[in-house]
């Protein structure tokens, strides 16, 4: 359907009060403010998703920290010719945290299907 197509056909249907409350709750959870937009989206696509980007943001923050640490360790190794085991352990812990966050993110996404 084109964006400029006129919507000149009206659809009417009845719902119970409890169904209306469920529809409004789902609409609110989906971040949709317009009842007609929500109902149209549901009728055309069958679902509305309100994506939570907390996990990808957290992964990005962790990757940035990890890459910054790796850069610092590389500079230290170039300057001194060695790197400390504690530095490697710190980097490994950060990588483990990234993997744990990634796994949780995938678990949440899998539960949507």
mmCIF file of N, CA and C in Angstrom:
data_model
loop_
_atom_site.group_PDB
_atom_site.id
_atom_site.type_symbol
_atom_site.label_atom_id
_atom_site.label_comp_id
_atom_site.label_asym_id
_atom_site.label_seq_id
_atom_site.Cartn_x
_atom_site.Cartn_y
_atom_site.Cartn_z
ATOM 1 N N UNK A 1 0.848 -1.175 0.000
ATOM 2 C CA UNK A 1 0.000 0.000 0.000
ATOM 3 C C UNK A 1 0.891 1.235 0.000
ATOM 4 N N UNK A 2 0.584 2.173 -0.866
ATOM 5 C CA UNK A 2 1.416 3.370 -0.941
ATOM 6 C C UNK A 2 1.082 4.312 0.208
ATOM 7 N N UNK A 3 2.079 5.108 0.581
ATOM 8 C CA UNK A 3 1.919 6.037 1.704
ATOM 9 C C UNK A 3 0.845 7.082 1.443
ATOM 10 N N UNK A 4 0.616 7.433 0.179
ATOM 11 C CA UNK A 4 -0.332 8.501 -0.132
ATOM 12 C C UNK A 4 -1.707 7.974 -0.533
ATOM 13 N N UNK A 5 -1.889 6.674 -0.462
ATOM 14 C CA UNK A 5 -3.175 6.076 -0.810
ATOM 15 C C UNK A 5 -4.238 6.539 0.179
ATOM 16 N N UNK A 6 -5.389 6.943 -0.348
ATOM 17 C CA UNK A 6 -6.478 7.406 0.518
ATOM 18 C C UNK A 6 -7.078 6.232 1.269
ATOM 19 N N UNK A 7 -7.352 6.467 2.513
ATOM 20 C CA UNK A 7 -8.045 5.468 3.329
ATOM 21 C C UNK A 7 -9.499 5.916 3.422
ATOM 22 N N UNK A 8 -10.285 5.473 2.465
ATOM 23 C CA UNK A 8 -11.663 5.950 2.382
ATOM 24 C C UNK A 8 -12.692 4.874 2.732
ATOM 25 N N UNK A 9 -12.243 3.716 3.188
ATOM 26 C CA UNK A 9 -13.149 2.647 3.590
ATOM 27 C C UNK A 9 -13.074 2.505 5.102
ATOM 28 N N UNK A 10 -14.225 2.516 5.744
ATOM 29 C CA UNK A 10 -14.261 2.377 7.200
ATOM 30 C C UNK A 10 -14.659 0.958 7.565
ATOM 31 N N UNK A 11 -14.001 0.413 8.546
ATOM 32 C CA UNK A 11 -14.352 -0.886 9.104
ATOM 33 C C UNK A 11 -14.870 -0.665 10.514
ATOM 34 N N UNK A 12 -15.913 -1.380 10.874
ATOM 35 C CA UNK A 12 -16.480 -1.279 12.219
ATOM 36 C C UNK A 12 -16.609 -2.678 12.798
ATOM 37 N N UNK A 13 -16.284 -2.827 14.056
ATOM 38 C CA UNK A 13 -16.530 -4.095 14.737
ATOM 39 C C UNK A 13 -16.673 -3.825 16.218
ATOM 40 N N UNK A 14 -17.308 -4.747 16.894
ATOM 41 C CA UNK A 14 -17.579 -4.590 18.318
ATOM 42 C C UNK A 14 -16.651 -5.488 19.131
ATOM 43 N N UNK A 15 -16.304 -4.997 20.295
ATOM 44 C CA UNK A 15 -15.529 -5.765 21.262
ATOM 45 C C UNK A 15 -16.172 -5.593 22.631
ATOM 46 N N UNK A 16 -15.887 -6.521 23.531
ATOM 47 C CA UNK A 16 -16.368 -6.381 24.900
ATOM 48 C C UNK A 16 -15.463 -5.396 25.646
ATOM 49 N N UNK A 17 -15.890 -4.989 26.807
ATOM 50 C CA UNK A 17 -15.093 -4.060 27.612
ATOM 51 C C UNK A 17 -13.752 -4.697 27.985
ATOM 52 N N UNK A 18 -13.773 -5.983 28.331
ATOM 53 C CA UNK A 18 -12.514 -6.648 28.700
ATOM 54 C C UNK A 18 -11.586 -6.773 27.490
ATOM 55 N N UNK A 19 -12.146 -7.032 26.305
ATOM 56 C CA UNK A 19 -11.323 -7.088 25.094
ATOM 57 C C UNK A 19 -10.718 -5.723 24.786
ATOM 58 N N UNK A 20 -11.503 -4.668 24.974
ATOM 59 C CA UNK A 20 -11.006 -3.308 24.741
ATOM 60 C C UNK A 20 -9.843 -2.990 25.673
ATOM 61 N N UNK A 21 -9.951 -3.412 26.920
ATOM 62 C CA UNK A 21 -8.863 -3.177 27.879
ATOM 63 C C UNK A 21 -7.597 -3.920 27.456
ATOM 64 N N UNK A 22 -7.771 -5.154 26.959
ATOM 65 C CA UNK A 22 -6.611 -5.930 26.492
ATOM 66 C C UNK A 22 -5.982 -5.252 25.276
ATOM 67 N N UNK A 23 -6.830 -4.807 24.342
ATOM 68 C CA UNK A 23 -6.331 -4.118 23.144
ATOM 69 C C UNK A 23 -5.564 -2.857 23.541
ATOM 70 N N UNK A 24 -6.126 -2.070 24.448
ATOM 71 C CA UNK A 24 -5.447 -0.836 24.886
ATOM 72 C C UNK A 24 -4.126 -1.140 25.575
ATOM 73 N N UNK A 25 -4.096 -2.205 26.385
ATOM 74 C CA UNK A 25 -2.862 -2.583 27.080
ATOM 75 C C UNK A 25 -1.796 -2.999 26.065
ATOM 76 N N UNK A 26 -2.185 -3.812 25.086
ATOM 77 C CA UNK A 26 -1.235 -4.244 24.058
ATOM 78 C C UNK A 26 -0.768 -3.059 23.222
ATOM 79 N N UNK A 27 -1.676 -2.156 22.946
ATOM 80 C CA UNK A 27 -1.343 -0.960 22.185
ATOM 81 C C UNK A 27 -0.312 -0.122 22.956
ATOM 82 N N UNK A 28 -0.557 0.044 24.246
ATOM 83 C CA UNK A 28 0.365 0.796 25.109
ATOM 84 C C UNK A 28 1.722 0.098 25.190
ATOM 85 N N UNK A 29 1.701 -1.219 25.377
ATOM 86 C CA UNK A 29 2.950 -1.995 25.449
ATOM 87 C C UNK A 29 3.736 -1.892 24.147
ATOM 88 N N UNK A 30 3.025 -1.777 23.029
ATOM 89 C CA UNK A 30 3.678 -1.661 21.729
ATOM 90 C C UNK A 30 4.121 -0.252 21.403
ATOM 91 N N UNK A 31 3.810 0.702 22.282
ATOM 92 C CA UNK A 31 4.230 2.086 22.058
ATOM 93 C C UNK A 31 3.444 2.791 20.972
ATOM 94 N N UNK A 32 2.226 2.304 20.701
ATOM 95 C CA UNK A 32 1.387 2.903 19.661
ATOM 96 C C UNK A 32 0.338 3.773 20.328
ATOM 97 N N UNK A 33 0.180 4.992 19.837
ATOM 98 C CA UNK A 33 -0.757 5.938 20.451
ATOM 99 C C UNK A 33 -2.113 5.980 19.749
ATOM 100 N N UNK A 34 -2.139 5.620 18.500
ATOM 101 C CA UNK A 34 -3.359 5.710 17.705
ATOM 102 C C UNK A 34 -4.029 4.340 17.614
ATOM 103 N N UNK A 35 -5.291 4.276 18.054
ATOM 104 C CA UNK A 35 -6.041 3.024 17.998
ATOM 105 C C UNK A 35 -6.170 2.548 16.552
ATOM 106 N N UNK A 36 -6.495 3.451 15.627
ATOM 107 C CA UNK A 36 -6.658 3.025 14.236
ATOM 108 C C UNK A 36 -5.337 2.529 13.659
ATOM 109 N N UNK A 37 -4.221 3.173 13.994
ATOM 110 C CA UNK A 37 -2.916 2.723 13.501
ATOM 111 C C UNK A 37 -2.591 1.335 14.062
ATOM 112 N N UNK A 38 -2.885 1.135 15.331
ATOM 113 C CA UNK A 38 -2.615 -0.160 15.959
ATOM 114 C C UNK A 38 -3.467 -1.257 15.323
ATOM 115 N N UNK A 39 -4.765 -1.023 15.192
ATOM 116 C CA UNK A 39 -5.660 -2.027 14.622
ATOM 117 C C UNK A 39 -5.319 -2.312 13.160
ATOM 118 N N UNK A 40 -4.952 -1.272 12.410
ATOM 119 C CA UNK A 40 -4.554 -1.462 11.017
ATOM 120 C C UNK A 40 -3.286 -2.320 10.949
ATOM 121 N N UNK A 41 -2.308 -2.001 11.796
ATOM 122 C CA UNK A 41 -1.047 -2.755 11.830
ATOM 123 C C UNK A 41 -1.305 -4.215 12.185
ATOM 124 N N UNK A 42 -2.162 -4.455 13.161
ATOM 125 C CA UNK A 42 -2.472 -5.821 13.563
ATOM 126 C C UNK A 42 -3.218 -6.563 12.457
ATOM 127 N N UNK A 43 -4.147 -5.885 11.793
ATOM 128 C CA UNK A 43 -4.919 -6.528 10.735
ATOM 129 C C UNK A 43 -4.043 -6.847 9.524
ATOM 130 N N UNK A 44 -3.120 -5.971 9.193
ATOM 131 C CA UNK A 44 -2.287 -6.169 8.005
ATOM 132 C C UNK A 44 -1.110 -7.101 8.256
ATOM 133 N N UNK A 45 -0.502 -6.998 9.426
ATOM 134 C CA UNK A 45 0.734 -7.741 9.688
ATOM 135 C C UNK A 45 0.595 -8.816 10.753
ATOM 136 N N UNK A 46 -0.424 -8.741 11.553
ATOM 137 C CA UNK A 46 -0.649 -9.757 12.571
ATOM 138 C C UNK A 46 0.127 -9.578 13.854
ATOM 139 N N UNK A 47 0.996 -8.585 13.921
ATOM 140 C CA UNK A 47 1.761 -8.369 15.140
ATOM 141 C C UNK A 47 2.307 -6.944 15.179
ATOM 142 N N UNK A 48 2.581 -6.490 16.370
ATOM 143 C CA UNK A 48 3.284 -5.223 16.595
ATOM 144 C C UNK A 48 4.371 -5.517 17.621
ATOM 145 N N UNK A 49 5.588 -5.176 17.300
ATOM 146 C CA UNK A 49 6.688 -5.392 18.228
ATOM 147 C C UNK A 49 7.221 -4.060 18.727
ATOM 148 N N UNK A 50 7.428 -3.997 20.011
ATOM 149 C CA UNK A 50 8.101 -2.859 20.601
ATOM 150 C C UNK A 50 9.483 -3.367 20.995
ATOM 151 N N UNK A 51 10.476 -3.045 20.190
ATOM 152 C CA UNK A 51 11.809 -3.597 20.397
ATOM 153 C C UNK A 51 12.508 -2.922 21.574
ATOM 154 N N UNK A 52 13.116 -3.747 22.391
ATOM 155 C CA UNK A 52 13.897 -3.280 23.520
ATOM 156 C C UNK A 52 15.367 -3.384 23.111
ATOM 157 N N UNK A 53 16.032 -2.262 23.055
ATOM 158 C CA UNK A 53 17.414 -2.227 22.591
ATOM 159 C C UNK A 53 18.424 -2.201 23.735
ATOM 160 N N UNK A 54 17.991 -2.578 24.949
ATOM 161 C CA UNK A 54 18.903 -2.560 26.093
ATOM 162 C C UNK A 54 20.083 -3.508 25.895
ATOM 163 N N UNK A 55 19.811 -4.741 25.426
ATOM 164 C CA UNK A 55 20.901 -5.708 25.255
ATOM 165 C C UNK A 55 21.889 -5.275 24.178
ATOM 166 N N UNK A 56 21.435 -4.866 22.987
ATOM 167 C CA UNK A 56 22.423 -4.403 22.004
ATOM 168 C C UNK A 56 23.237 -3.207 22.492
ATOM 169 N N UNK A 57 22.597 -2.290 23.208
ATOM 170 C CA UNK A 57 23.342 -1.141 23.757
ATOM 171 C C UNK A 57 24.380 -1.605 24.771
ATOM 172 N N UNK A 58 23.969 -2.549 25.626
ATOM 173 C CA UNK A 58 24.900 -3.058 26.632
ATOM 174 C C UNK A 58 26.075 -3.766 25.962
ATOM 175 N N UNK A 59 25.793 -4.536 24.935
ATOM 176 C CA UNK A 59 26.863 -5.223 24.208
ATOM 177 C C UNK A 59 27.807 -4.206 23.570
ATOM 178 N N UNK A 60 27.257 -3.138 23.003
ATOM 179 C CA UNK A 60 28.101 -2.098 22.395
ATOM 180 C C UNK A 60 29.010 -1.449 23.424
ATOM 181 N N UNK A 61 28.472 -1.153 24.604
ATOM 182 C CA UNK A 61 29.277 -0.550 25.670
ATOM 183 C C UNK A 61 30.399 -1.500 26.074
ATOM 184 N N UNK A 62 30.053 -2.778 26.262
ATOM 185 C CA UNK A 62 31.067 -3.754 26.660
ATOM 186 C C UNK A 62 32.134 -3.938 25.587
ATOM 187 N N UNK A 63 31.737 -3.967 24.330
ATOM 188 C CA UNK A 63 32.713 -4.091 23.242
ATOM 189 C C UNK A 63 33.634 -2.878 23.194
ATOM 190 N N UNK A 64 33.064 -1.690 23.416
ATOM 191 C CA UNK A 64 33.887 -0.484 23.412
ATOM 192 C C UNK A 64 34.917 -0.537 24.537
ATOM 193 N N UNK A 65 34.490 -0.942 25.735
ATOM 194 C CA UNK A 65 35.417 -1.047 26.864
ATOM 195 C C UNK A 65 36.505 -2.082 26.574
ATOM 196 N N UNK A 66 36.075 -3.192 26.012
ATOM 197 C CA UNK A 66 37.019 -4.269 25.716
ATOM 198 C C UNK A 66 38.053 -3.819 24.680
ATOM 199 N N UNK A 67 37.594 -3.147 23.633
ATOM 200 C CA UNK A 67 38.533 -2.703 22.604
ATOM 201 C C UNK A 67 39.463 -1.618 23.138
ATOM 202 N N UNK A 68 38.955 -0.747 24.018
ATOM 203 C CA UNK A 68 39.822 0.263 24.640
ATOM 204 C C UNK A 68 40.899 -0.405 25.488
ATOM 205 N N UNK A 69 40.494 -1.423 26.267
ATOM 206 C CA UNK A 69 41.477 -2.132 27.088
ATOM 207 C C UNK A 69 42.512 -2.840 26.220
ATOM 208 N N UNK A 70 42.055 -3.473 25.164
ATOM 209 C CA UNK A 70 42.973 -4.171 24.273
ATOM 210 C C UNK A 70 43.980 -3.201 23.656
ATOM 211 N N UNK A 71 43.505 -2.020 23.290
ATOM 212 C CA UNK A 71 44.389 -1.000 22.733
ATOM 213 C C UNK A 71 45.433 -0.571 23.769
ATOM 214 N N UNK A 72 45.003 -0.382 25.012
ATOM 215 C CA UNK A 72 45.942 -0.003 26.077
ATOM 216 C C UNK A 72 46.965 -1.112 26.318
ATOM 217 N N UNK A 73 46.502 -2.378 26.313
ATOM 218 C CA UNK A 73 47.413 -3.494 26.528
ATOM 219 C C UNK A 73 48.429 -3.589 25.395
ATOM 220 N N UNK A 74 47.978 -3.322 24.175
ATOM 221 C CA UNK A 74 48.884 -3.353 23.025
ATOM 222 C C UNK A 74 49.949 -2.278 23.157
ATOM 223 N N UNK A 75 49.544 -1.080 23.565
ATOM 224 C CA UNK A 75 50.515 0.007 23.759
ATOM 225 C C UNK A 75 51.518 -0.367 24.843
ATOM 226 N N UNK A 76 51.015 -0.960 25.948
ATOM 227 C CA UNK A 76 51.901 -1.353 27.043
ATOM 228 C C UNK A 76 52.878 -2.433 26.573
ATOM 229 N N UNK A 77 52.383 -3.398 25.806
ATOM 230 C CA UNK A 77 53.249 -4.482 25.315
ATOM 231 C C UNK A 77 54.308 -3.932 24.364
ATOM 232 N N UNK A 78 53.925 -2.978 23.517
ATOM 233 C CA UNK A 78 54.904 -2.372 22.602
ATOM 234 C C UNK A 78 55.945 -1.556 23.353
ATOM 235 N N UNK A 79 55.520 -0.882 24.419
ATOM 236 C CA UNK A 79 56.441 -0.024 25.170
ATOM 237 C C UNK A 79 57.370 -0.832 26.068
ATOM 238 N N UNK A 80 56.823 -1.872 26.725
ATOM 239 C CA UNK A 80 57.621 -2.614 27.710
ATOM 240 C C UNK A 80 58.101 -3.969 27.204
ATOM 241 N N UNK A 81 57.511 -4.429 26.117
ATOM 242 C CA UNK A 81 57.884 -5.743 25.589
ATOM 243 C C UNK A 81 57.183 -6.887 26.284
ATOM 244 N N UNK A 82 56.274 -6.584 27.238
ATOM 245 C CA UNK A 82 55.552 -7.664 27.928
ATOM 246 C C UNK A 82 54.153 -7.181 28.306
ATOM 247 N N UNK A 83 53.331 -8.130 28.706
ATOM 248 C CA UNK A 83 51.976 -7.825 29.168
ATOM 249 C C UNK A 83 51.723 -8.673 30.406
ATOM 250 N N UNK A 84 50.933 -8.166 31.309
ATOM 251 C CA UNK A 84 50.703 -8.836 32.583
ATOM 252 C C UNK A 84 49.538 -9.823 32.490
ATOM 253 N N UNK A 85 49.646 -10.914 33.231
ATOM 254 C CA UNK A 85 48.594 -11.931 33.263
ATOM 255 C C UNK A 85 47.282 -11.333 33.769
ATOM 256 N N UNK A 86 47.364 -10.380 34.690
ATOM 257 C CA UNK A 86 46.152 -9.747 35.225
ATOM 258 C C UNK A 86 45.417 -8.973 34.129
ATOM 259 N N UNK A 87 46.168 -8.374 33.217
ATOM 260 C CA UNK A 87 45.549 -7.658 32.099
ATOM 261 C C UNK A 87 44.790 -8.630 31.191
ATOM 262 N N UNK A 88 45.406 -9.761 30.923
ATOM 263 C CA UNK A 88 44.760 -10.776 30.083
ATOM 264 C C UNK A 88 43.517 -11.316 30.791
ATOM 265 N N UNK A 89 43.601 -11.539 32.091
ATOM 266 C CA UNK A 89 42.461 -12.039 32.864
ATOM 267 C C UNK A 89 41.307 -11.024 32.828
ATOM 268 N N UNK A 90 41.638 -9.732 32.961
ATOM 269 C CA UNK A 90 40.612 -8.682 32.905
ATOM 270 C C UNK A 90 39.909 -8.678 31.549
ATOM 271 N N UNK A 91 40.691 -8.804 30.502
ATOM 272 C CA UNK A 91 40.134 -8.833 29.153
ATOM 273 C C UNK A 91 39.238 -10.064 28.960
ATOM 274 N N UNK A 92 39.675 -11.212 29.485
ATOM 275 C CA UNK A 92 38.883 -12.434 29.380
ATOM 276 C C UNK A 92 37.553 -12.297 30.122
ATOM 277 N N UNK A 93 37.562 -11.667 31.287
ATOM 278 C CA UNK A 93 36.329 -11.457 32.049
ATOM 279 C C UNK A 93 35.361 -10.553 31.298
ATOM 280 N N UNK A 94 35.885 -9.523 30.668
ATOM 281 C CA UNK A 94 35.028 -8.628 29.873
ATOM 282 C C UNK A 94 34.424 -9.363 28.672
ATOM 283 N N UNK A 95 35.238 -10.189 28.031
ATOM 284 C CA UNK A 95 34.729 -10.982 26.900
ATOM 285 C C UNK A 95 33.660 -11.973 27.362
ATOM 286 N N UNK A 96 33.845 -12.581 28.528
ATOM 287 C CA UNK A 96 32.843 -13.497 29.079
ATOM 288 C C UNK A 96 31.535 -12.754 29.349
ATOM 289 N N UNK A 97 31.637 -11.526 29.828
ATOM 290 C CA UNK A 97 30.449 -10.707 30.093
ATOM 291 C C UNK A 97 29.722 -10.371 28.787
ATOM 292 N N UNK A 98 30.485 -10.084 27.753
ATOM 293 C CA UNK A 98 29.877 -9.805 26.442
ATOM 294 C C UNK A 98 29.132 -11.034 25.945
ATOM 295 N N UNK A 99 29.754 -12.204 26.044
ATOM 296 C CA UNK A 99 29.109 -13.435 25.572
ATOM 297 C C UNK A 99 27.852 -13.741 26.376
ATOM 298 N N UNK A 100 27.885 -13.520 27.678
ATOM 299 C CA UNK A 100 26.710 -13.774 28.515
ATOM 300 C C UNK A 100 25.560 -12.844 28.120
ATOM 301 N N UNK A 101 25.882 -11.590 27.866
ATOM 302 C CA UNK A 101 24.863 -10.630 27.450
ATOM 303 C C UNK A 101 24.308 -10.998 26.090
ATOM 304 N N UNK A 102 25.180 -11.423 25.190
ATOM 305 C CA UNK A 102 24.749 -11.840 23.855
ATOM 306 C C UNK A 102 23.815 -13.048 23.940
ATOM 307 N N UNK A 103 24.154 -14.028 24.766
ATOM 308 C CA UNK A 103 23.312 -15.218 24.924
ATOM 309 C C UNK A 103 21.936 -14.845 25.479
ATOM 310 N N UNK A 104 21.902 -13.948 26.456
ATOM 311 C CA UNK A 104 20.621 -13.509 27.020
ATOM 312 C C UNK A 104 19.798 -12.770 25.976
ATOM 313 N N UNK A 105 20.459 -11.957 25.181
ATOM 314 C CA UNK A 105 19.780 -11.234 24.109
ATOM 315 C C UNK A 105 19.145 -12.209 23.123
ATOM 316 N N UNK A 106 19.881 -13.240 22.740
ATOM 317 C CA UNK A 106 19.365 -14.241 21.808
ATOM 318 C C UNK A 106 18.236 -15.051 22.444
ATOM 319 N N UNK A 107 18.327 -15.321 23.741
ATOM 320 C CA UNK A 107 17.266 -16.055 24.442
ATOM 321 C C UNK A 107 15.972 -15.246 24.405
ATOM 322 N N UNK A 108 16.071 -13.941 24.651
ATOM 323 C CA UNK A 108 14.894 -13.077 24.635
ATOM 324 C C UNK A 108 14.301 -13.018 23.219
ATOM 325 N N UNK A 109 15.147 -12.874 22.214
ATOM 326 C CA UNK A 109 14.660 -12.834 20.835
ATOM 327 C C UNK A 109 13.984 -14.151 20.447
ATOM 328 N N UNK A 110 14.549 -15.267 20.873
ATOM 329 C CA UNK A 110 13.961 -16.571 20.551
ATOM 330 C C UNK A 110 12.608 -16.749 21.200
ATOM 331 N N UNK A 111 12.403 -16.146 22.355
ATOM 332 C CA UNK A 111 11.113 -16.276 23.042
ATOM 333 C C UNK A 111 10.012 -15.495 22.332
ATOM 334 N N UNK A 112 10.360 -14.600 21.428
ATOM 335 C CA UNK A 112 9.365 -13.815 20.699
ATOM 336 C C UNK A 112 8.697 -14.620 19.609
ATOM 337 N N UNK A 113 9.328 -15.689 19.159
ATOM 338 C CA UNK A 113 8.747 -16.447 18.042
ATOM 339 C C UNK A 113 7.823 -17.532 18.519
#
